[in-house]
mmCIF file of C-alpha atoms in Angstrom:
data_model
loop_
_atom_site.group_PDB
_atom_site.id
_atom_site.type_symbol
_atom_site.label_atom_id
_atom_site.label_comp_id
_atom_site.label_asym_id
_atom_site.label_seq_id
_atom_site.Cartn_x
_atom_site.Cartn_y
_atom_site.Cartn_z
ATOM 1 C CA UNK A 1 181.633 -60.791 9.499
ATOM 2 C CA UNK A 2 179.971 -63.212 11.931
ATOM 3 C CA UNK A 3 177.602 -60.556 13.187
ATOM 4 C CA UNK A 4 176.718 -59.534 9.658
ATOM 5 C CA UNK A 5 176.063 -63.124 8.705
ATOM 6 C CA UNK A 6 173.864 -63.662 11.738
ATOM 7 C CA UNK A 7 171.947 -60.460 11.036
ATOM 8 C CA UNK A 8 171.466 -61.642 7.471
ATOM 9 C CA UNK A 9 170.060 -64.962 8.735
ATOM 10 C CA UNK A 10 167.706 -63.158 11.078
ATOM 11 C CA UNK A 11 166.594 -60.767 8.355
ATOM 12 C CA UNK A 12 165.937 -63.645 5.957
ATOM 13 C CA UNK A 13 163.991 -65.546 8.594
ATOM 14 C CA UNK A 14 161.952 -62.476 9.450
ATOM 15 C CA UNK A 15 161.052 -61.877 5.831
ATOM 16 C CA UNK A 16 160.180 -65.539 5.449
ATOM 17 C CA UNK A 17 157.928 -65.434 8.465
ATOM 18 C CA UNK A 18 156.260 -62.281 7.220
ATOM 19 C CA UNK A 19 155.645 -63.875 3.865
ATOM 20 C CA UNK A 20 154.182 -66.954 5.531
ATOM 21 C CA UNK A 21 151.871 -64.698 7.523
ATOM 22 C CA UNK A 22 150.466 -63.208 4.318
ATOM 23 C CA UNK A 23 149.649 -66.628 2.887
ATOM 24 C CA UNK A 24 146.048 -67.746 3.493
ATOM 25 C CA UNK A 25 145.872 -70.732 5.900
ATOM 26 C CA UNK A 26 144.043 -72.835 3.312
ATOM 27 C CA UNK A 27 146.858 -72.334 0.811
ATOM 28 C CA UNK A 28 149.500 -73.204 3.380
ATOM 29 C CA UNK A 29 147.637 -76.383 4.306
ATOM 30 C CA UNK A 30 147.700 -77.505 0.668
ATOM 31 C CA UNK A 31 151.404 -76.876 0.098
ATOM 32 C CA UNK A 32 154.344 -78.997 1.110
ATOM 33 C CA UNK A 33 156.421 -78.112 4.161
ATOM 34 C CA UNK A 34 159.999 -79.343 4.591
ATOM 35 C CA UNK A 35 161.118 -78.759 8.164
ATOM 36 C CA UNK A 36 164.798 -77.960 8.504
ATOM 37 C CA UNK A 37 166.214 -79.961 11.458
ATOM 38 C CA UNK A 38 169.583 -79.465 13.118
ATOM 39 C CA UNK A 39 171.830 -81.549 15.375
ATOM 40 C CA UNK A 40 175.434 -81.035 16.420
ATOM 41 C CA UNK A 41 176.040 -84.785 16.344
ATOM 42 C CA UNK A 42 177.171 -86.786 13.274
ATOM 43 C CA UNK A 43 175.093 -89.041 10.979
ATOM 44 C CA UNK A 44 174.225 -92.329 12.664
ATOM 45 C CA UNK A 45 174.075 -90.771 16.140
ATOM 46 C CA UNK A 46 170.872 -91.860 17.990
ATOM 47 C CA UNK A 47 169.341 -88.385 18.172
ATOM 48 C CA UNK A 48 170.020 -87.810 14.459
ATOM 49 C CA UNK A 49 168.598 -91.194 13.416
ATOM 50 C CA UNK A 50 165.496 -90.797 15.613
ATOM 51 C CA UNK A 51 164.768 -87.341 14.141
ATOM 52 C CA UNK A 52 165.293 -88.611 10.604
ATOM 53 C CA UNK A 53 162.874 -91.475 11.281
ATOM 54 C CA UNK A 54 160.385 -88.998 12.728
ATOM 55 C CA UNK A 55 160.577 -87.148 9.388
ATOM 56 C CA UNK A 56 159.911 -90.322 7.432
ATOM 57 C CA UNK A 57 156.849 -91.073 9.559
ATOM 58 C CA UNK A 58 155.561 -87.543 9.026
ATOM 59 C CA UNK A 59 155.998 -87.882 5.275
ATOM 60 C CA UNK A 60 154.225 -91.248 5.239
ATOM 61 C CA UNK A 61 151.319 -90.003 7.355
ATOM 62 C CA UNK A 62 150.792 -86.896 5.227
ATOM 63 C CA UNK A 63 151.581 -88.342 1.786
ATOM 64 C CA UNK A 64 154.697 -86.208 1.597
ATOM 65 C CA UNK A 65 153.029 -82.934 2.602
ATOM 66 C CA UNK A 66 155.178 -82.671 5.723
ATOM 67 C CA UNK A 67 158.769 -83.886 5.863
ATOM 68 C CA UNK A 68 162.099 -83.252 7.624
ATOM 69 C CA UNK A 69 165.490 -82.406 6.148
ATOM 70 C CA UNK A 70 168.202 -83.199 8.665
ATOM 71 C CA UNK A 71 171.424 -81.189 8.947
ATOM 72 C CA UNK A 72 173.772 -83.112 11.303
ATOM 73 C CA UNK A 73 177.402 -82.507 12.298
ATOM 74 C CA UNK A 74 176.975 -78.825 13.221
ATOM 75 C CA UNK A 75 176.332 -77.893 9.580
ATOM 76 C CA UNK A 76 174.092 -75.042 10.742
ATOM 77 C CA UNK A 77 176.206 -74.072 13.754
ATOM 78 C CA UNK A 78 176.792 -75.042 17.370
ATOM 79 C CA UNK A 79 174.024 -75.320 19.940
ATOM 80 C CA UNK A 80 173.929 -71.599 20.808
ATOM 81 C CA UNK A 81 173.701 -70.559 17.151
ATOM 82 C CA UNK A 82 171.086 -73.147 16.231
ATOM 83 C CA UNK A 83 168.915 -72.254 19.228
ATOM 84 C CA UNK A 84 168.935 -68.645 17.993
ATOM 85 C CA UNK A 85 168.078 -69.736 14.433
ATOM 86 C CA UNK A 86 165.196 -71.894 15.702
ATOM 87 C CA UNK A 87 163.862 -69.014 17.799
ATOM 88 C CA UNK A 88 163.623 -66.803 14.698
ATOM 89 C CA UNK A 89 162.259 -69.567 12.470
ATOM 90 C CA UNK A 90 165.282 -70.117 10.197
ATOM 91 C CA UNK A 91 165.427 -73.680 11.598
ATOM 92 C CA UNK A 92 162.162 -75.441 12.397
ATOM 93 C CA UNK A 93 163.281 -78.472 14.444
ATOM 94 C CA UNK A 94 166.240 -78.753 16.806
ATOM 95 C CA UNK A 95 167.669 -81.380 19.124
ATOM 96 C CA UNK A 96 169.594 -79.625 21.863
ATOM 97 C CA UNK A 97 170.995 -80.346 25.333
ATOM 98 C CA UNK A 98 169.031 -79.076 28.302
ATOM 99 C CA UNK A 99 172.376 -77.767 29.502
ATOM 100 C CA UNK A 100 172.248 -75.180 26.718
ATOM 101 C CA UNK A 101 168.547 -74.475 27.299
ATOM 102 C CA UNK A 102 168.929 -73.768 31.027
ATOM 103 C CA UNK A 103 170.120 -70.164 30.614
ATOM 104 C CA UNK A 104 167.021 -69.485 28.456
ATOM 105 C CA UNK A 105 164.390 -71.262 30.580
ATOM 106 C CA UNK A 106 165.591 -71.183 34.163
ATOM 107 C CA UNK A 107 162.960 -73.621 35.492
ATOM 108 C CA UNK A 108 164.520 -76.539 33.599
ATOM 109 C CA UNK A 109 167.939 -75.909 35.162
ATOM 110 C CA UNK A 110 166.791 -78.258 37.914
ATOM 111 C CA UNK A 111 167.819 -81.284 35.772
ATOM 112 C CA UNK A 112 171.260 -79.690 35.274
ATOM 113 C CA UNK A 113 172.120 -80.125 38.941
ATOM 114 C CA UNK A 114 175.090 -82.488 39.466
ATOM 115 C CA UNK A 115 174.257 -85.921 40.886
ATOM 116 C CA UNK A 116 170.530 -85.138 40.871
ATOM 117 C CA UNK A 117 169.442 -88.509 39.472
ATOM 118 C CA UNK A 118 170.413 -91.793 41.121
ATOM 119 C CA UNK A 119 171.129 -93.354 37.728
ATOM 120 C CA UNK A 120 169.998 -93.194 34.089
ATOM 121 C CA UNK A 121 166.971 -95.436 34.776
ATOM 122 C CA UNK A 122 165.788 -92.919 37.406
ATOM 123 C CA UNK A 123 166.237 -90.054 34.914
ATOM 124 C CA UNK A 124 164.240 -91.921 32.261
ATOM 125 C CA UNK A 125 161.438 -92.587 34.735
ATOM 126 C CA UNK A 126 161.247 -88.869 35.540
ATOM 127 C CA UNK A 127 161.363 -87.644 31.935
ATOM 128 C CA UNK A 128 158.708 -90.170 30.800
ATOM 129 C CA UNK A 129 156.314 -89.149 33.573
ATOM 130 C CA UNK A 130 154.316 -86.092 34.675
ATOM 131 C CA UNK A 131 157.408 -84.173 35.854
ATOM 132 C CA UNK A 132 158.960 -84.568 32.401
ATOM 133 C CA UNK A 133 155.817 -83.257 30.721
ATOM 134 C CA UNK A 134 155.662 -80.362 33.185
ATOM 135 C CA UNK A 135 159.210 -79.355 32.267
ATOM 136 C CA UNK A 136 158.428 -79.566 28.553
ATOM 137 C CA UNK A 137 155.428 -77.323 29.141
ATOM 138 C CA UNK A 138 157.638 -74.782 30.930
ATOM 139 C CA UNK A 139 159.826 -74.488 27.822
ATOM 140 C CA UNK A 140 156.802 -74.063 25.576
ATOM 141 C CA UNK A 141 155.220 -71.477 27.908
ATOM 142 C CA UNK A 142 158.406 -69.437 28.260
ATOM 143 C CA UNK A 143 158.105 -66.055 26.516
ATOM 144 C CA UNK A 144 161.900 -65.912 26.218
ATOM 145 C CA UNK A 145 162.291 -69.245 24.433
ATOM 146 C CA UNK A 146 160.117 -68.901 21.330
ATOM 147 C CA UNK A 147 160.111 -72.701 21.188
ATOM 148 C CA UNK A 148 157.656 -75.583 21.459
ATOM 149 C CA UNK A 149 159.109 -78.569 23.365
ATOM 150 C CA UNK A 150 158.061 -81.792 21.668
ATOM 151 C CA UNK A 151 159.835 -84.464 23.690
ATOM 152 C CA UNK A 152 162.945 -85.777 25.420
ATOM 153 C CA UNK A 153 165.845 -87.821 24.166
ATOM 154 C CA UNK A 154 168.353 -89.768 26.216
ATOM 155 C CA UNK A 155 172.003 -88.782 26.378
ATOM 156 C CA UNK A 156 173.233 -91.097 29.129
ATOM 157 C CA UNK A 157 175.558 -90.025 31.906
ATOM 158 C CA UNK A 158 178.374 -87.516 31.463
ATOM 159 C CA UNK A 159 181.893 -88.263 32.699
ATOM 160 C CA UNK A 160 185.295 -86.612 32.608
ATOM 161 C CA UNK A 161 187.940 -87.146 29.924
ATOM 162 C CA UNK A 162 191.313 -85.484 29.531
ATOM 163 C CA UNK A 163 194.720 -85.518 27.839
ATOM 164 C CA UNK A 164 196.904 -85.477 30.957
ATOM 165 C CA UNK A 165 196.238 -88.308 33.395
ATOM 166 C CA UNK A 166 193.685 -90.847 34.612
ATOM 167 C CA UNK A 167 191.300 -89.363 37.169
ATOM 168 C CA UNK A 168 190.823 -91.955 39.901
ATOM 169 C CA UNK A 169 190.314 -89.661 42.875
ATOM 170 C CA UNK A 170 188.911 -86.150 43.123
ATOM 171 C CA UNK A 171 192.414 -84.829 43.815
ATOM 172 C CA UNK A 172 193.390 -85.817 40.253
ATOM 173 C CA UNK A 173 191.122 -83.093 38.840
ATOM 174 C CA UNK A 174 193.020 -80.281 40.513
ATOM 175 C CA UNK A 175 194.354 -77.658 38.118
ATOM 176 C CA UNK A 176 193.002 -79.209 34.913
ATOM 177 C CA UNK A 177 191.018 -77.041 32.472
ATOM 178 C CA UNK A 178 187.758 -78.738 31.487
ATOM 179 C CA UNK A 179 185.335 -77.552 28.838
ATOM 180 C CA UNK A 180 181.747 -77.296 30.053
ATOM 181 C CA UNK A 181 178.513 -76.175 28.402
ATOM 182 C CA UNK A 182 178.040 -72.423 28.778
ATOM 183 C CA UNK A 183 175.814 -72.570 31.851
ATOM 184 C CA UNK A 184 176.838 -71.045 35.197
ATOM 185 C CA UNK A 185 175.823 -74.243 37.035
ATOM 186 C CA UNK A 186 178.394 -76.277 35.097
ATOM 187 C CA UNK A 187 181.198 -73.741 35.502
ATOM 188 C CA UNK A 188 180.592 -73.647 39.263
ATOM 189 C CA UNK A 189 180.376 -77.447 39.335
ATOM 190 C CA UNK A 190 183.742 -77.904 37.642
ATOM 191 C CA UNK A 191 185.393 -75.316 39.841
ATOM 192 C CA UNK A 192 183.938 -77.013 42.950
ATOM 193 C CA UNK A 193 185.444 -80.319 41.820
ATOM 194 C CA UNK A 194 188.872 -78.641 41.779
ATOM 195 C CA UNK A 195 189.251 -78.075 38.060
ATOM 196 C CA UNK A 196 188.892 -74.919 35.976
ATOM 197 C CA UNK A 197 185.564 -74.747 34.118
ATOM 198 C CA UNK A 198 185.893 -73.265 30.624
ATOM 199 C CA UNK A 199 182.633 -72.456 28.815
ATOM 200 C CA UNK A 200 182.974 -73.378 25.143
ATOM 201 C CA UNK A 201 180.771 -74.398 22.224
ATOM 202 C CA UNK A 202 180.723 -78.107 21.397
ATOM 203 C CA UNK A 203 181.959 -77.311 17.911
ATOM 204 C CA UNK A 204 185.238 -75.979 19.342
ATOM 205 C CA UNK A 205 186.087 -78.817 21.736
ATOM 206 C CA UNK A 206 188.065 -81.150 19.421
ATOM 207 C CA UNK A 207 190.494 -78.480 18.207
ATOM 208 C CA UNK A 208 190.828 -77.103 21.759
ATOM 209 C CA UNK A 209 191.838 -80.569 22.995
ATOM 210 C CA UNK A 210 194.344 -80.962 20.181
ATOM 211 C CA UNK A 211 195.975 -77.575 20.734
ATOM 212 C CA UNK A 212 195.987 -77.708 24.545
ATOM 213 C CA UNK A 213 193.618 -74.762 25.014
ATOM 214 C CA UNK A 214 191.784 -77.148 27.362
ATOM 215 C CA UNK A 215 193.014 -80.279 29.117
ATOM 216 C CA UNK A 216 189.713 -82.103 28.946
ATOM 217 C CA UNK A 217 185.957 -82.026 28.712
ATOM 218 C CA UNK A 218 182.979 -83.887 30.119
ATOM 219 C CA UNK A 219 180.393 -85.780 28.108
ATOM 220 C CA UNK A 220 178.766 -89.146 27.460
ATOM 221 C CA UNK A 221 180.632 -92.009 25.767
ATOM 222 C CA UNK A 222 179.123 -91.556 22.266
ATOM 223 C CA UNK A 223 180.018 -87.864 22.206
ATOM 224 C CA UNK A 224 183.500 -88.670 23.489
ATOM 225 C CA UNK A 225 184.076 -91.246 20.739
ATOM 226 C CA UNK A 226 182.034 -90.273 17.703
ATOM 227 C CA UNK A 227 183.173 -86.654 17.742
ATOM 228 C CA UNK A 228 186.751 -87.989 17.796
ATOM 229 C CA UNK A 229 187.583 -86.470 21.190
ATOM 230 C CA UNK A 230 188.916 -89.865 22.248
ATOM 231 C CA UNK A 231 191.763 -89.582 19.763
ATOM 232 C CA UNK A 232 193.110 -86.556 21.668
ATOM 233 C CA UNK A 233 192.016 -87.358 25.234
ATOM 234 C CA UNK A 234 192.921 -90.927 26.174
ATOM 235 C CA UNK A 235 191.710 -90.913 29.778
ATOM 236 C CA UNK A 236 187.972 -91.369 30.400
ATOM 237 C CA UNK A 237 186.864 -91.506 34.056
ATOM 238 C CA UNK A 238 183.307 -92.652 34.824
ATOM 239 C CA UNK A 239 182.362 -89.967 37.316
ATOM 240 C CA UNK A 240 178.792 -89.833 35.874
ATOM 241 C CA UNK A 241 178.369 -86.472 37.574
ATOM 242 C CA UNK A 242 175.583 -85.291 35.266
ATOM 243 C CA UNK A 243 172.658 -87.024 33.625
ATOM 244 C CA UNK A 244 171.293 -84.325 31.337
ATOM 245 C CA UNK A 245 168.419 -85.105 28.987
ATOM 246 C CA UNK A 246 168.241 -83.786 25.466
ATOM 247 C CA UNK A 247 165.150 -81.982 24.216
ATOM 248 C CA UNK A 248 163.559 -81.884 20.771
ATOM 249 C CA UNK A 249 162.096 -78.441 20.127
ATOM 250 C CA UNK A 250 160.188 -76.773 17.310
ATOM 251 C CA UNK A 251 160.236 -73.118 16.312
ATOM 252 C CA UNK A 252 157.163 -71.413 17.770
ATOM 253 C CA UNK A 253 157.047 -69.146 14.712
ATOM 254 C CA UNK A 254 156.711 -72.176 12.444
ATOM 255 C CA UNK A 255 154.428 -73.982 14.896
ATOM 256 C CA UNK A 256 151.749 -71.277 14.806
ATOM 257 C CA UNK A 257 151.463 -71.668 11.047
ATOM 258 C CA UNK A 258 150.476 -75.328 11.400
ATOM 259 C CA UNK A 259 146.948 -76.642 11.762
ATOM 260 C CA UNK A 260 145.850 -78.448 14.920
ATOM 261 C CA UNK A 261 145.961 -81.892 13.284
ATOM 262 C CA UNK A 262 149.539 -81.341 12.099
ATOM 263 C CA UNK A 263 150.555 -80.147 15.551
ATOM 264 C CA UNK A 264 149.045 -83.264 17.130
ATOM 265 C CA UNK A 265 150.809 -85.459 14.581
ATOM 266 C CA UNK A 266 154.149 -83.820 15.403
ATOM 267 C CA UNK A 267 153.613 -84.386 19.133
ATOM 268 C CA UNK A 268 152.707 -88.030 18.575
ATOM 269 C CA UNK A 269 155.692 -88.595 16.286
ATOM 270 C CA UNK A 270 158.032 -86.921 18.801
ATOM 271 C CA UNK A 271 156.821 -89.218 21.588
ATOM 272 C CA UNK A 272 157.549 -92.237 19.402
ATOM 273 C CA UNK A 273 160.986 -90.783 18.561
ATOM 274 C CA UNK A 274 161.704 -90.346 22.287
ATOM 275 C CA UNK A 275 161.226 -94.062 22.939
ATOM 276 C CA UNK A 276 162.975 -95.148 19.735
ATOM 277 C CA UNK A 277 166.034 -92.990 20.470
ATOM 278 C CA UNK A 278 166.419 -94.648 23.873
ATOM 279 C CA UNK A 279 166.801 -98.097 22.301
ATOM 280 C CA UNK A 280 169.255 -96.712 19.772
ATOM 281 C CA UNK A 281 171.161 -94.965 22.560
ATOM 282 C CA UNK A 282 171.762 -98.073 24.621
ATOM 283 C CA UNK A 283 173.338 -99.884 21.672
ATOM 284 C CA UNK A 284 175.348 -96.854 20.579
ATOM 285 C CA UNK A 285 176.731 -96.251 24.038
ATOM 286 C CA UNK A 286 178.107 -99.787 24.223
ATOM 287 C CA UNK A 287 179.552 -99.423 20.735
ATOM 288 C CA UNK A 288 181.339 -96.231 21.810
ATOM 289 C CA UNK A 289 182.857 -97.842 24.886
ATOM 290 C CA UNK A 290 184.067 -100.826 22.851
ATOM 291 C CA UNK A 291 185.660 -98.487 20.300
ATOM 292 C CA UNK A 292 187.396 -96.407 22.968
ATOM 293 C CA UNK A 293 188.867 -99.519 24.615
ATOM 294 C CA UNK A 294 190.002 -100.906 21.259
ATOM 295 C CA UNK A 295 191.809 -97.610 20.601
ATOM 296 C CA UNK A 296 193.780 -97.963 23.825
ATOM 297 C CA UNK A 297 191.871 -95.382 25.858
ATOM 298 C CA UNK A 298 192.052 -95.902 29.610
ATOM 299 C CA UNK A 299 188.529 -96.272 31.040
ATOM 300 C CA UNK A 300 188.638 -95.589 34.780
ATOM 301 C CA UNK A 301 185.886 -96.932 37.033
ATOM 302 C CA UNK A 302 185.167 -94.699 40.041
ATOM 303 C CA UNK A 303 184.457 -97.056 42.929
ATOM 304 C CA UNK A 304 183.519 -94.333 45.435
ATOM 305 C CA UNK A 305 181.726 -91.286 44.062
ATOM 306 C CA UNK A 306 180.994 -89.833 47.514
ATOM 307 C CA UNK A 307 183.990 -87.413 47.484
ATOM 308 C CA UNK A 308 182.801 -86.039 44.132
ATOM 309 C CA UNK A 309 179.241 -85.668 45.425
ATOM 310 C CA UNK A 310 180.403 -83.918 48.597
ATOM 311 C CA UNK A 311 182.601 -81.542 46.582
ATOM 312 C CA UNK A 312 179.642 -80.083 44.642
ATOM 313 C CA UNK A 313 177.754 -79.136 47.821
ATOM 314 C CA UNK A 314 178.484 -75.395 47.176
ATOM 315 C CA UNK A 315 176.650 -75.740 43.843
ATOM 316 C CA UNK A 316 173.637 -77.221 45.616
ATOM 317 C CA UNK A 317 173.797 -74.522 48.290
ATOM 318 C CA UNK A 318 173.833 -71.821 45.595
ATOM 319 C CA UNK A 319 171.251 -73.142 43.148
ATOM 320 C CA UNK A 320 169.311 -75.814 45.028
ATOM 321 C CA UNK A 321 166.972 -73.627 47.115
ATOM 322 C CA UNK A 322 165.449 -72.157 43.936
ATOM 323 C CA UNK A 323 164.424 -75.627 42.741
ATOM 324 C CA UNK A 324 163.760 -77.146 46.162
ATOM 325 C CA UNK A 325 160.183 -78.262 45.500
ATOM 326 C CA UNK A 326 160.960 -79.873 42.146
ATOM 327 C CA UNK A 327 164.123 -81.521 43.495
ATOM 328 C CA UNK A 328 162.050 -83.060 46.297
ATOM 329 C CA UNK A 329 159.513 -84.407 43.805
ATOM 330 C CA UNK A 330 162.261 -85.860 41.581
ATOM 331 C CA UNK A 331 164.060 -87.549 44.451
ATOM 332 C CA UNK A 332 160.787 -89.022 45.759
ATOM 333 C CA UNK A 333 160.191 -90.933 42.508
ATOM 334 C CA UNK A 334 161.267 -94.575 42.285
#
């Protein structure tokens, strides 16, 4: 049934794209376009709010000719499904983790390396600068992606949480099953840390924690709290092993039907959304931590991260040489 449904979505999108191709450009320019936007996170989440505000700015700048309809909370599927739908044009705008994009555009896997950035400020500096733009351009230029990368959004640092015990030392990870994004780098990372990496869609994590299919997961504080994972997994350890940016992408099929002025307006609006989301993020992250503490969750500070950093050396040995030049440029900044 799932395959049939997906085929149906693809067929519908293909027919829609074909129909759009038959419409004269002048007629398309006159009509209204409502861009369908997707996010796995709930209403009020910084990435959702920033994208909704982007839509309002578009509508104001074009007198309602262009607008955005947001579908939060995985209404249109998990990250894998919504990437596929954006590639075929059934969704026009998507906020997605670079962790999920790495298997599609290998060049951007560099920012998925564990402990690559010194801290979140270093990551922001990189993504706001020429390296960040270069990585966006690699997504847009990729023939496999079928996407136009509009801008970055912050998602803080990712840490470990689980249902079994507080993780204070690397030995505490041993034998625990942790959900990771379906990217070989993350599976290898979790295994190198001593756990068992289980690739799983974000939409499945909460029920898997409740039923014991997994013992834990790794994510930032807002995802931990506002997707209710904290109600099942009471131990949150601040390993901060990954700082993965989020990316706002647009369907290349839909993009090619837009005029140059509209494309420029979207790029400008996305840049503004990138900076706005960062301010929202900082407040939301603190709110999440306060809520977790109030609920009795045990927040564990990791005083010495060196053992965790040393443990992932096999991951760097395996994947690092491929991205050696870019890694050197990133580490030289700041």
